[in-house]
PDB file of C-alpha atoms in Angstrom:
ATOM      1  CA  MET A   9      98.428  98.332 125.082  1.00 45.00           C
ATOM      2  CA  ALA A  10      95.630 101.202 120.599  1.00 42.00           C
ATOM      3  CA  PRO A  11      91.848 100.632 118.494  1.00 42.00           C
ATOM      4  CA  LYS A  12      91.448  94.796 118.276  1.00 43.00           C
ATOM      5  CA  TYR A  13      93.475  94.612 115.413  1.00 43.00           C
ATOM      6  CA  SER A  14      93.362  95.190 112.222  1.00 50.00           C
ATOM      7  CA  ASN A  15      91.410  97.214 114.434  1.00 48.00           C
ATOM      8  CA  GLY A  16      92.981  95.502 117.103  1.00 49.00           C
ATOM      9  CA  ILE A  17      96.450  94.962 117.067  1.00 46.00           C
ATOM     10  CA  ARG A  18      96.633  98.313 116.377  1.00 45.00           C
ATOM     11  CA  PHE A  19      95.568  98.646 119.841  1.00 47.00           C
ATOM     12  CA  LEU A  20      98.285  96.891 121.562  1.00 47.00           C
ATOM     13  CA  PHE A  21     100.774  98.813 119.467  1.00 44.00           C
ATOM     14  CA  CYS A  22      98.876 101.824 120.387  1.00 46.00           C
ATOM     15  CA  LEU A  23      98.566 101.233 123.994  1.00 50.00           C
ATOM     16  CA  VAL A  24     102.303 101.099 124.146  1.00 45.00           C
ATOM     17  CA  SER A  25     102.831 103.706 121.490  1.00 44.00           C
ATOM     18  CA  PHE A  26     101.207 106.603 123.181  1.00 43.00           C
ATOM     19  CA  VAL A  27     103.445 105.920 126.101  1.00 42.00           C
ATOM     20  CA  VAL A  28     106.529 106.889 124.138  1.00 40.00           C
ATOM     21  CA  ILE A  29     106.155 110.610 123.685  1.00 37.00           C
ATOM     22  CA  PHE A  30     108.812 112.465 121.807  1.00 36.00           C
ATOM     23  CA  GLY A  31     109.605 116.167 121.632  1.00 35.00           C
ATOM     24  CA  LYS A  32     106.086 117.476 121.155  1.00 38.00           C
ATOM     25  CA  ALA A  33     105.090 120.850 122.558  1.00 36.00           C
ATOM     26  CA  SER A  34     103.092 120.392 125.730  1.00 43.00           C
ATOM     27  CA  ALA A  35     100.413 122.750 126.946  1.00 57.00           C
ATOM     28  CA  GLN A  36      97.051 122.741 128.633  1.00 82.00           C
ATOM     29  CA  LEU A  37      94.002 121.704 126.641  1.00 90.00           C
ATOM     30  CA  SER A  38      90.654 123.395 127.105  1.00 92.00           C
ATOM     31  CA  SER A  39      87.278 121.961 128.046  1.00 92.00           C
ATOM     32  CA  GLU A  40      84.846 120.226 125.715  1.00 93.00           C
ATOM     33  CA  ASN A  41      83.242 123.640 125.171  1.00 95.00           C
ATOM     34  CA  PHE A  42      86.310 124.821 123.237  1.00 97.00           C
ATOM     35  CA  TYR A  43      84.355 125.106 119.957  1.00 97.00           C
ATOM     36  CA  ALA A  44      81.094 126.349 121.504  1.00 97.00           C
ATOM     37  CA  THR A  45      81.312 129.794 119.901  1.00 97.00           C
ATOM     38  CA  THR A  46      83.593 129.135 116.915  1.00 97.00           C
ATOM     39  CA  CYS A  47      81.944 125.921 115.640  1.00 98.00           C
ATOM     40  CA  SER A  48      78.925 124.992 117.716  1.00 97.00           C
ATOM     41  CA  SER A  49      78.082 122.038 115.464  1.00 97.00           C
ATOM     42  CA  ALA A  50      81.498 120.384 115.804  1.00 98.00           C
ATOM     43  CA  LEU A  51      80.667 117.706 118.365  1.00 98.00           C
ATOM     44  CA  SER A  52      77.275 116.836 116.898  1.00 98.00           C
ATOM     45  CA  THR A  53      78.784 116.576 113.412  1.00 98.00           C
ATOM     46  CA  ILE A  54      81.471 114.177 114.613  1.00 98.00           C
ATOM     47  CA  LYS A  55      79.008 112.066 116.590  1.00 98.00           C
ATOM     48  CA  SER A  56      76.576 111.770 113.689  1.00 98.00           C
ATOM     49  CA  ALA A  57      79.290 110.696 111.264  1.00 98.00           C
ATOM     50  CA  VAL A  58      80.718 108.144 113.715  1.00 98.00           C
ATOM     51  CA  ASN A  59      77.293 106.655 114.425  1.00 98.00           C
ATOM     52  CA  SER A  60      76.642 106.373 110.697  1.00 98.00           C
ATOM     53  CA  ALA A  61      79.982 104.673 110.041  1.00 98.00           C
ATOM     54  CA  VAL A  62      79.603 102.240 112.937  1.00 97.00           C
ATOM     55  CA  SER A  63      76.044 101.365 111.949  1.00 97.00           C
ATOM     56  CA  LYS A  64      77.343 100.372 108.520  1.00 97.00           C
ATOM     57  CA  GLU A  65      80.285  98.404 109.915  1.00 96.00           C
ATOM     58  CA  ARG A  66      80.566  97.679 113.638  1.00 95.00           C
ATOM     59  CA  ARG A  67      84.283  97.011 113.283  1.00 95.00           C
ATOM     60  CA  MET A  68      84.810 100.672 112.346  1.00 97.00           C
ATOM     61  CA  GLY A  69      84.261 101.648 115.972  1.00 97.00           C
ATOM     62  CA  ALA A  70      87.343  99.702 117.002  1.00 95.00           C
ATOM     63  CA  SER A  71      89.265 101.106 114.038  1.00 95.00           C
ATOM     64  CA  LEU A  72      88.562 104.697 115.053  1.00 96.00           C
ATOM     65  CA  LEU A  73      89.478 104.032 118.676  1.00 95.00           C
ATOM     66  CA  ARG A  74      92.697 102.409 117.558  1.00 90.00           C
ATOM     67  CA  LEU A  75      93.445 105.356 115.259  1.00 91.00           C
ATOM     68  CA  HIS A  76      93.418 107.638 118.307  1.00 92.00           C
ATOM     69  CA  PHE A  77      95.699 105.308 120.251  1.00 85.00           C
ATOM     70  CA  HIS A  78      98.200 105.163 117.423  1.00 84.00           C
ATOM     71  CA  ASP A  79      98.129 108.888 116.916  1.00 83.00           C
ATOM     72  CA  CYS A  80      98.854 109.682 120.538  1.00 74.00           C
ATOM     73  CA  PHE A  81     102.564 110.270 120.400  1.00 59.00           C
ATOM     74  CA  GLY A  82     101.255 113.771 120.912  1.00 64.00           C
ATOM     75  CA  CYS A  83      97.665 113.345 119.765  1.00 85.00           C
ATOM     76  CA  ASP A  84      98.528 115.645 116.860  1.00 91.00           C
ATOM     77  CA  ALA A  85      97.029 113.872 113.820  1.00 91.00           C
ATOM     78  CA  SER A  86     100.484 112.997 112.477  1.00 90.00           C
ATOM     79  CA  ILE A  87      99.231 109.499 111.665  1.00 89.00           C
ATOM     80  CA  LEU A  88      96.820 110.962 109.103  1.00 94.00           C
ATOM     81  CA  LEU A  89      99.510 112.550 106.927  1.00 92.00           C
ATOM     82  CA  ASP A  90     100.328 110.998 103.561  1.00 89.00           C
ATOM     83  CA  ASP A  91     103.954 110.734 102.455  1.00 86.00           C
ATOM     84  CA  THR A  92     105.513 113.794 100.830  1.00 89.00           C
ATOM     85  CA  SER A  93     108.806 114.598  99.154  1.00 89.00           C
ATOM     86  CA  SER A  94     110.134 115.913 102.468  1.00 87.00           C
ATOM     87  CA  PHE A  95     109.069 113.130 104.834  1.00 85.00           C
ATOM     88  CA  THR A  96     107.769 109.576 104.921  1.00 86.00           C
ATOM     89  CA  GLY A  97     104.688 109.394 107.091  1.00 81.00           C
ATOM     90  CA  GLU A  98     103.546 106.865 109.672  1.00 80.00           C
ATOM     91  CA  LYS A  99     100.967 104.945 107.650  1.00 77.00           C
ATOM     92  CA  THR A 100     103.512 102.428 106.353  1.00 74.00           C
ATOM     93  CA  ALA A 101     105.174 101.843 109.738  1.00 70.00           C
ATOM     94  CA  GLY A 102     105.215  98.196 110.747  1.00 72.00           C
ATOM     95  CA  PRO A 103     102.431  98.464 113.329  1.00 69.00           C
ATOM     96  CA  ASN A 104     100.270 100.543 110.969  1.00 72.00           C
ATOM     97  CA  SER A 105     100.745  98.979 107.539  1.00 72.00           C
ATOM     98  CA  ASN A 106      97.793  96.795 106.488  1.00 75.00           C
ATOM     99  CA  SER A 107      96.282  97.543 109.851  1.00 75.00           C
ATOM    100  CA  VAL A 108      95.368 101.146 110.583  1.00 84.00           C
ATOM    101  CA  ARG A 109      92.065 102.217 109.018  1.00 92.00           C
ATOM    102  CA  GLY A 110      89.218 104.677 109.365  1.00 95.00           C
ATOM    103  CA  PHE A 111      90.888 107.514 107.452  1.00 96.00           C
ATOM    104  CA  GLU A 112      87.876 107.955 105.180  1.00 97.00           C
ATOM    105  CA  VAL A 113      85.594 108.547 108.150  1.00 98.00           C
ATOM    106  CA  ILE A 114      87.904 111.275 109.429  1.00 98.00           C
ATOM    107  CA  ASP A 115      88.019 112.765 105.910  1.00 98.00           C
ATOM    108  CA  THR A 116      84.221 112.874 105.785  1.00 98.00           C
ATOM    109  CA  ILE A 117      83.982 114.614 109.154  1.00 98.00           C
ATOM    110  CA  LYS A 118      86.686 117.116 108.231  1.00 98.00           C
ATOM    111  CA  SER A 119      84.975 117.949 104.941  1.00 98.00           C
ATOM    112  CA  GLN A 120      81.684 118.596 106.707  1.00 98.00           C
ATOM    113  CA  LEU A 121      83.323 120.814 109.320  1.00 98.00           C
ATOM    114  CA  GLU A 122      85.320 122.760 106.742  1.00 98.00           C
ATOM    115  CA  SER A 123      82.037 123.544 105.010  1.00 98.00           C
ATOM    116  CA  SER A 124      80.388 124.837 108.174  1.00 97.00           C
ATOM    117  CA  CYS A 125      83.394 126.155 110.124  1.00 97.00           C
ATOM    118  CA  PRO A 126      86.411 126.518 107.816  1.00 98.00           C
ATOM    119  CA  GLY A 127      89.813 126.471 109.461  1.00 97.00           C
ATOM    120  CA  VAL A 128      88.524 125.955 112.992  1.00 98.00           C
ATOM    121  CA  VAL A 129      88.413 122.293 114.095  1.00 98.00           C
ATOM    122  CA  SER A 130      91.687 120.388 114.095  1.00 98.00           C
ATOM    123  CA  CYS A 131      92.105 116.888 112.731  1.00 98.00           C
ATOM    124  CA  ALA A 132      93.641 115.862 116.056  1.00 96.00           C
ATOM    125  CA  ASP A 133      90.510 116.879 117.943  1.00 97.00           C
ATOM    126  CA  ILE A 134      88.339 115.074 115.395  1.00 98.00           C
ATOM    127  CA  VAL A 135      90.300 111.860 115.979  1.00 97.00           C
ATOM    128  CA  ALA A 136      90.056 112.219 119.767  1.00 96.00           C
ATOM    129  CA  VAL A 137      86.311 112.858 119.773  1.00 98.00           C
ATOM    130  CA  ALA A 138      85.635 110.141 117.181  1.00 98.00           C
ATOM    131  CA  ALA A 139      87.373 107.610 119.438  1.00 97.00           C
ATOM    132  CA  ARG A 140      85.110 108.546 122.362  1.00 97.00           C
ATOM    133  CA  ASP A 141      81.981 108.458 120.227  1.00 98.00           C
ATOM    134  CA  SER A 142      82.979 105.067 118.808  1.00 98.00           C
ATOM    135  CA  VAL A 143      83.194 103.576 122.282  1.00 97.00           C
ATOM    136  CA  ILE A 144      79.764 104.984 123.125  1.00 97.00           C
ATOM    137  CA  ALA A 145      78.321 103.595 119.879  1.00 98.00           C
ATOM    138  CA  LEU A 146      79.518 100.120 120.859  1.00 97.00           C
ATOM    139  CA  GLY A 147      78.124 100.277 124.392  1.00 96.00           C
ATOM    140  CA  GLY A 148      80.945 101.846 126.375  1.00 95.00           C
ATOM    141  CA  SER A 149      80.863 104.776 128.778  1.00 93.00           C
ATOM    142  CA  SER A 150      81.366 108.375 127.763  1.00 96.00           C
ATOM    143  CA  TRP A 151      84.063 110.743 128.931  1.00 96.00           C
ATOM    144  CA  SER A 152      84.735 114.437 128.496  1.00 96.00           C
ATOM    145  CA  VAL A 153      87.290 115.044 125.751  1.00 96.00           C
ATOM    146  CA  ASN A 154      89.478 118.063 126.400  1.00 96.00           C
ATOM    147  CA  LEU A 155      89.892 120.044 123.185  1.00 97.00           C
ATOM    148  CA  GLY A 156      92.188 122.578 121.578  1.00 96.00           C
ATOM    149  CA  ARG A 157      94.731 120.252 119.976  1.00 96.00           C
ATOM    150  CA  ARG A 158      96.451 121.492 116.847  1.00 96.00           C
ATOM    151  CA  ASP A 159      97.780 119.449 113.957  1.00 96.00           C
ATOM    152  CA  SER A 160     101.412 118.559 113.341  1.00 92.00           C
ATOM    153  CA  THR A 161     103.184 119.690 110.197  1.00 92.00           C
ATOM    154  CA  THR A 162     105.252 116.539 109.847  1.00 88.00           C
ATOM    155  CA  ALA A 163     105.321 112.820 110.672  1.00 80.00           C
ATOM    156  CA  SER A 164     108.054 110.268 111.262  1.00 76.00           C
ATOM    157  CA  LEU A 165     108.124 106.730 109.914  1.00 71.00           C
ATOM    158  CA  THR A 166     111.310 106.024 111.870  1.00 75.00           C
ATOM    159  CA  THR A 167     109.811 107.114 115.156  1.00 73.00           C
ATOM    160  CA  ALA A 168     106.607 105.167 114.569  1.00 70.00           C
ATOM    161  CA  ASN A 169     108.601 102.023 113.820  1.00 66.00           C
ATOM    162  CA  SER A 170     110.838 102.389 116.851  1.00 64.00           C
ATOM    163  CA  ASN A 171     108.193 103.495 119.338  1.00 61.00           C
ATOM    164  CA  LEU A 172     105.351 101.108 118.530  1.00 60.00           C
ATOM    165  CA  PRO A 173     106.240  97.749 120.108  1.00 52.00           C
ATOM    166  CA  GLY A 174     104.548  94.575 118.892  1.00 67.00           C
ATOM    167  CA  PRO A 175     102.148  92.179 120.637  1.00 87.00           C
ATOM    168  CA  THR A 176     104.879  89.944 122.043  1.00 89.00           C
ATOM    169  CA  LEU A 177     105.616  92.038 125.135  1.00 90.00           C
ATOM    170  CA  ASP A 178     105.720  90.349 128.529  1.00 94.00           C
ATOM    171  CA  LEU A 179     103.981  91.824 131.562  1.00 96.00           C
ATOM    172  CA  SER A 180     107.076  93.503 132.978  1.00 95.00           C
ATOM    173  CA  ALA A 181     107.703  95.337 129.714  1.00 90.00           C
ATOM    174  CA  LEU A 182     104.098  96.492 129.530  1.00 89.00           C
ATOM    175  CA  ILE A 183     104.182  97.812 133.093  1.00 91.00           C
ATOM    176  CA  THR A 184     107.495  99.578 132.517  1.00 85.00           C
ATOM    177  CA  ALA A 185     106.366 101.225 129.285  1.00 78.00           C
ATOM    178  CA  PHE A 186     103.306 102.720 130.956  1.00 79.00           C
ATOM    179  CA  SER A 187     105.095 103.598 134.173  1.00 83.00           C
ATOM    180  CA  ASN A 188     107.664 105.605 132.225  1.00 73.00           C
ATOM    181  CA  LYS A 189     104.906 108.032 131.285  1.00 72.00           C
ATOM    182  CA  GLY A 190     103.105 108.112 134.599  1.00 78.00           C
ATOM    183  CA  PHE A 191     100.533 105.382 134.059  1.00 86.00           C
ATOM    184  CA  THR A 192      99.839 102.839 136.769  1.00 95.00           C
ATOM    185  CA  ALA A 193      99.573  99.113 136.165  1.00 96.00           C
ATOM    186  CA  LYS A 194      95.848  99.454 136.854  1.00 98.00           C
ATOM    187  CA  GLU A 195      95.505 102.056 134.100  1.00 96.00           C
ATOM    188  CA  MET A 196      97.489  99.837 131.757  1.00 94.00           C
ATOM    189  CA  VAL A 197      95.076  96.956 132.378  1.00 96.00           C
ATOM    190  CA  ALA A 198      92.072  99.232 131.883  1.00 97.00           C
ATOM    191  CA  LEU A 199      93.389 100.561 128.564  1.00 94.00           C
ATOM    192  CA  SER A 200      94.202  97.039 127.410  1.00 94.00           C
ATOM    193  CA  GLY A 201      90.480  96.420 127.714  1.00 96.00           C
ATOM    194  CA  SER A 202      90.146  98.269 124.414  1.00 95.00           C
ATOM    195  CA  HIS A 203      90.749  94.820 122.983  1.00 96.00           C
ATOM    196  CA  THR A 204      87.175  93.980 123.877  1.00 97.00           C
ATOM    197  CA  ILE A 205      86.439  95.227 120.347  1.00 97.00           C
ATOM    198  CA  GLY A 206      88.199  94.768 117.009  1.00 94.00           C
ATOM    199  CA  GLN A 207      90.284  92.139 115.294  1.00 94.00           C
ATOM    200  CA  ALA A 208      93.886  91.074 114.872  1.00 94.00           C
ATOM    201  CA  ARG A 209      95.847  89.636 111.973  1.00 94.00           C
ATOM    202  CA  CYS A 210      97.055  86.047 112.048  1.00 96.00           C
ATOM    203  CA  THR A 211     100.679  87.106 111.912  1.00 94.00           C
ATOM    204  CA  THR A 212     100.316  88.814 115.297  1.00 93.00           C
ATOM    205  CA  PHE A 213      99.046  85.780 117.233  1.00 97.00           C
ATOM    206  CA  ARG A 214     100.277  82.748 115.295  1.00 98.00           C
ATOM    207  CA  THR A 215     103.093  81.989 117.743  1.00 97.00           C
ATOM    208  CA  ARG A 216     100.695  82.094 120.680  1.00 98.00           C
ATOM    209  CA  ILE A 217      98.099  79.703 119.299  1.00 98.00           C
ATOM    210  CA  TYR A 218     100.668  77.169 118.076  1.00 98.00           C
ATOM    211  CA  ASN A 219     103.425  77.350 120.676  1.00 97.00           C
ATOM    212  CA  GLU A 220     102.157  78.657 123.998  1.00 98.00           C
ATOM    213  CA  THR A 221     100.745  76.481 126.758  1.00 97.00           C
ATOM    214  CA  ASN A 222      98.717  78.966 128.837  1.00 97.00           C
ATOM    215  CA  ILE A 223      95.902  78.864 126.312  1.00 98.00           C
ATOM    216  CA  ASP A 224      92.547  77.090 126.277  1.00 98.00           C
ATOM    217  CA  SER A 225      92.965  74.102 123.964  1.00 97.00           C
ATOM    218  CA  THR A 226      89.541  74.416 122.332  1.00 98.00           C
ATOM    219  CA  PHE A 227      90.119  78.125 121.729  1.00 98.00           C
ATOM    220  CA  ALA A 228      93.544  77.421 120.233  1.00 98.00           C
ATOM    221  CA  THR A 229      92.158  74.755 117.903  1.00 98.00           C
ATOM    222  CA  SER A 230      89.293  76.904 116.644  1.00 97.00           C
ATOM    223  CA  THR A 231      91.579  79.892 116.108  1.00 98.00           C
ATOM    224  CA  ARG A 232      94.050  77.780 114.144  1.00 98.00           C
ATOM    225  CA  SER A 233      91.290  77.099 111.617  1.00 97.00           C
ATOM    226  CA  ARG A 234      91.487  80.770 110.655  1.00 96.00           C
ATOM    227  CA  CYS A 235      95.238  81.111 111.071  1.00 98.00           C
ATOM    228  CA  PRO A 236      97.332  78.376 109.448  1.00 97.00           C
ATOM    229  CA  SER A 237     100.868  77.714 110.626  1.00 97.00           C
ATOM    230  CA  THR A 238     102.118  79.165 107.346  1.00 96.00           C
ATOM    231  CA  GLY A 239     100.391  81.641 105.059  1.00 96.00           C
ATOM    232  CA  GLY A 240      97.227  83.583 105.726  1.00 96.00           C
ATOM    233  CA  ASP A 241      99.093  86.339 107.567  1.00 95.00           C
ATOM    234  CA  ASN A 242      96.277  88.829 107.055  1.00 93.00           C
ATOM    235  CA  ASN A 243      93.453  86.508 108.118  1.00 96.00           C
ATOM    236  CA  LEU A 244      91.485  88.134 110.921  1.00 96.00           C
ATOM    237  CA  SER A 245      90.294  86.861 114.279  1.00 97.00           C
ATOM    238  CA  PRO A 246      88.425  88.819 116.965  1.00 97.00           C
ATOM    239  CA  LEU A 247      90.457  89.972 119.939  1.00 97.00           C
ATOM    240  CA  ASP A 248      87.383  89.191 122.030  1.00 97.00           C
ATOM    241  CA  VAL A 249      86.042  85.848 120.879  1.00 96.00           C
ATOM    242  CA  THR A 250      82.857  86.297 122.926  1.00 96.00           C
ATOM    243  CA  SER A 251      81.453  89.669 121.827  1.00 96.00           C
ATOM    244  CA  PRO A 252      83.883  91.384 119.416  1.00 94.00           C
ATOM    245  CA  ASN A 253      81.535  94.254 118.557  1.00 95.00           C
ATOM    246  CA  GLU A 254      80.368  95.155 122.066  1.00 97.00           C
ATOM    247  CA  PHE A 255      82.326  97.342 124.453  1.00 97.00           C
ATOM    248  CA  ASP A 256      81.930  95.134 127.512  1.00 98.00           C
ATOM    249  CA  ASN A 257      84.166  93.231 129.944  1.00 98.00           C
ATOM    250  CA  ALA A 258      84.159  89.905 128.079  1.00 98.00           C
ATOM    251  CA  TYR A 259      87.821  90.499 127.182  1.00 98.00           C
ATOM    252  CA  PHE A 260      88.750  90.075 130.838  1.00 98.00           C
ATOM    253  CA  ASN A 261      86.585  86.984 131.251  1.00 98.00           C
ATOM    254  CA  ASN A 262      88.392  85.547 128.245  1.00 98.00           C
ATOM    255  CA  LEU A 263      91.763  86.185 129.885  1.00 98.00           C
ATOM    256  CA  VAL A 264      90.639  84.362 133.033  1.00 98.00           C
ATOM    257  CA  SER A 265      89.642  81.452 130.765  1.00 98.00           C
ATOM    258  CA  LYS A 266      93.031  81.568 128.982  1.00 98.00           C
ATOM    259  CA  LYS A 267      91.412  82.792 125.779  1.00 98.00           C
ATOM    260  CA  GLY A 268      93.488  85.912 125.230  1.00 98.00           C
ATOM    261  CA  LEU A 269      94.336  86.173 121.538  1.00 98.00           C
ATOM    262  CA  LEU A 270      97.625  88.050 121.801  1.00 97.00           C
ATOM    263  CA  HIS A 271     100.582  87.055 123.938  1.00 97.00           C
ATOM    264  CA  SER A 272     100.536  90.526 125.465  1.00 95.00           C
ATOM    265  CA  ASP A 273      96.839  90.130 126.317  1.00 97.00           C
ATOM    266  CA  GLN A 274      97.241  86.866 128.183  1.00 98.00           C
ATOM    267  CA  GLN A 275     100.239  88.276 130.033  1.00 97.00           C
ATOM    268  CA  LEU A 276      97.790  90.369 132.037  1.00 98.00           C
ATOM    269  CA  PHE A 277      96.468  87.160 133.569  1.00 98.00           C
ATOM    270  CA  SER A 278      99.380  84.785 133.839  1.00 97.00           C
ATOM    271  CA  GLY A 279     100.123  84.449 137.536  1.00 97.00           C
ATOM    272  CA  GLY A 280     101.529  87.961 137.788  1.00 97.00           C
ATOM    273  CA  SER A 281     100.775  91.188 139.600  1.00 98.00           C
ATOM    274  CA  THR A 282      97.853  92.213 137.374  1.00 98.00           C
ATOM    275  CA  ASP A 283      95.798  89.036 137.839  1.00 98.00           C
ATOM    276  CA  SER A 284      93.726  90.618 140.591  1.00 98.00           C
ATOM    277  CA  GLN A 285      92.842  93.629 138.435  1.00 98.00           C
ATOM    278  CA  VAL A 286      91.777  91.392 135.558  1.00 98.00           C
ATOM    279  CA  ASN A 287      89.598  89.447 137.983  1.00 98.00           C
ATOM    280  CA  ALA A 288      88.071  92.664 139.269  1.00 98.00           C
ATOM    281  CA  TYR A 289      87.154  93.880 135.798  1.00 98.00           C
ATOM    282  CA  SER A 290      85.831  90.467 134.786  1.00 98.00           C
ATOM    283  CA  THR A 291      83.243  90.652 137.550  1.00 98.00           C
ATOM    284  CA  ASN A 292      82.411  94.376 137.507  1.00 98.00           C
ATOM    285  CA  LEU A 293      81.589  95.866 134.122  1.00 97.00           C
ATOM    286  CA  GLN A 294      80.873  99.358 135.398  1.00 97.00           C
ATOM    287  CA  THR A 295      84.186  99.606 137.220  1.00 97.00           C
ATOM    288  CA  PHE A 296      86.005  98.711 134.016  1.00 98.00           C
ATOM    289  CA  LYS A 297      84.051 101.210 131.929  1.00 97.00           C
ATOM    290  CA  THR A 298      84.698 103.988 134.445  1.00 96.00           C
ATOM    291  CA  ASP A 299      88.398 103.234 134.777  1.00 97.00           C
ATOM    292  CA  PHE A 300      88.785 102.975 131.008  1.00 97.00           C
ATOM    293  CA  ALA A 301      87.113 106.335 130.470  1.00 96.00           C
ATOM    294  CA  ASN A 302      89.335 108.008 133.086  1.00 96.00           C
ATOM    295  CA  ALA A 303      92.469 106.510 131.544  1.00 94.00           C
ATOM    296  CA  MET A 304      91.402 107.691 128.093  1.00 94.00           C
ATOM    297  CA  VAL A 305      91.135 111.260 129.362  1.00 93.00           C
ATOM    298  CA  LYS A 306      94.666 110.964 130.688  1.00 92.00           C
ATOM    299  CA  MET A 307      95.943 109.486 127.439  1.00 89.00           C
ATOM    300  CA  GLY A 308      94.282 112.164 125.333  1.00 90.00           C
ATOM    301  CA  ASN A 309      96.087 114.858 127.318  1.00 89.00           C
ATOM    302  CA  LEU A 310      99.573 113.540 126.527  1.00 84.00           C
ATOM    303  CA  SER A 311     101.749 116.276 125.000  1.00 82.00           C
ATOM    304  CA  PRO A 312      99.360 117.858 122.496  1.00 90.00           C
ATOM    305  CA  LEU A 313     100.228 120.765 120.257  1.00 92.00           C
ATOM    306  CA  THR A 314      98.303 123.838 121.441  1.00 93.00           C
ATOM    307  CA  GLY A 315      98.308 127.619 121.169  1.00 92.00           C
ATOM    308  CA  SER A 316     100.379 128.762 118.226  1.00 93.00           C
ATOM    309  CA  ASN A 317     102.143 125.420 117.752  1.00 95.00           C
ATOM    310  CA  GLY A 318     101.228 123.365 114.696  1.00 95.00           C
ATOM    311  CA  GLN A 319      98.302 124.330 112.493  1.00 97.00           C
ATOM    312  CA  ILE A 320      94.662 123.572 111.729  1.00 98.00           C
ATOM    313  CA  ARG A 321      94.852 121.488 108.571  1.00 97.00           C
ATOM    314  CA  THR A 322      92.293 122.029 105.852  1.00 98.00           C
ATOM    315  CA  ASN A 323      92.846 118.482 104.591  1.00 98.00           C
ATOM    316  CA  CYS A 324      93.803 115.965 107.285  1.00 97.00           C
ATOM    317  CA  ARG A 325      96.009 114.048 104.861  1.00 96.00           C
ATOM    318  CA  LYS A 326      98.366 116.942 104.096  1.00 96.00           C
ATOM    319  CA  THR A 327      99.744 120.086 105.662  1.00 95.00           C
ATOM    320  CA  ASN A 328      98.434 123.476 104.586  1.00 95.00           C
TER     321      ASN A 328
END
């Protein structure tokens, strides 16, 4: 459903993952001006660091977007926690292992903010803002990120493994997963458009390119050259074969042409109820960008920790 894998598949896992919220405290977030008086440089610091990271490696934009998707069980920075003696974190969960990345960028931002505004800006808010700024850096539309999230004091490998479905979902399962948390099929399609950036590992799309029939034959053949039928599990291919480093609507044009990399991607355009929405986005870039931005606001508001719940970590990788 978060961000192209290895930046990507992360995405699909993510898109579905944030839909399965579990037992997090829910409260109202504040506006983007939340840090205006306590850390006025917060947003500019995050934006500068993201732009620097993306300029060095365009793929990092997709990685940071995917990091936000995969964190949004409660958008509480639990995905950033390293393992401890009391819990095993989420980094080694199936959907995250050898896939989730961008931690060093978040570390850099946190270090800068702790120097200028110690103990003020949460890791969860950094992840949420970095995702937005990554999309902008790659050509996407902006959106207002509500702020005031606090950081979790624990993480759950078991929950991450059970609540992050893989890229083999059919359309009905995708629609149901989103519907269970109040998302429409249209919003699900819009969020799936995050796969217009990033990459996926061979192991996540091998079955599709060798066994499925609703796939462009030339696309399948060329993709097989990077993903053998055995071995090469970690070989990467772009989720958007046309423009993998630009946040545009080429992903939807690819689906219409049967060039979706993941099974779950192509399911959005497979003779089902979402075909018309894919067609709409394939012909209207601005509509897609607007709908994506609106859906991201909604996703970022899912069950955050606020108020006195959680903490503001000093180091995003460990609790205080």
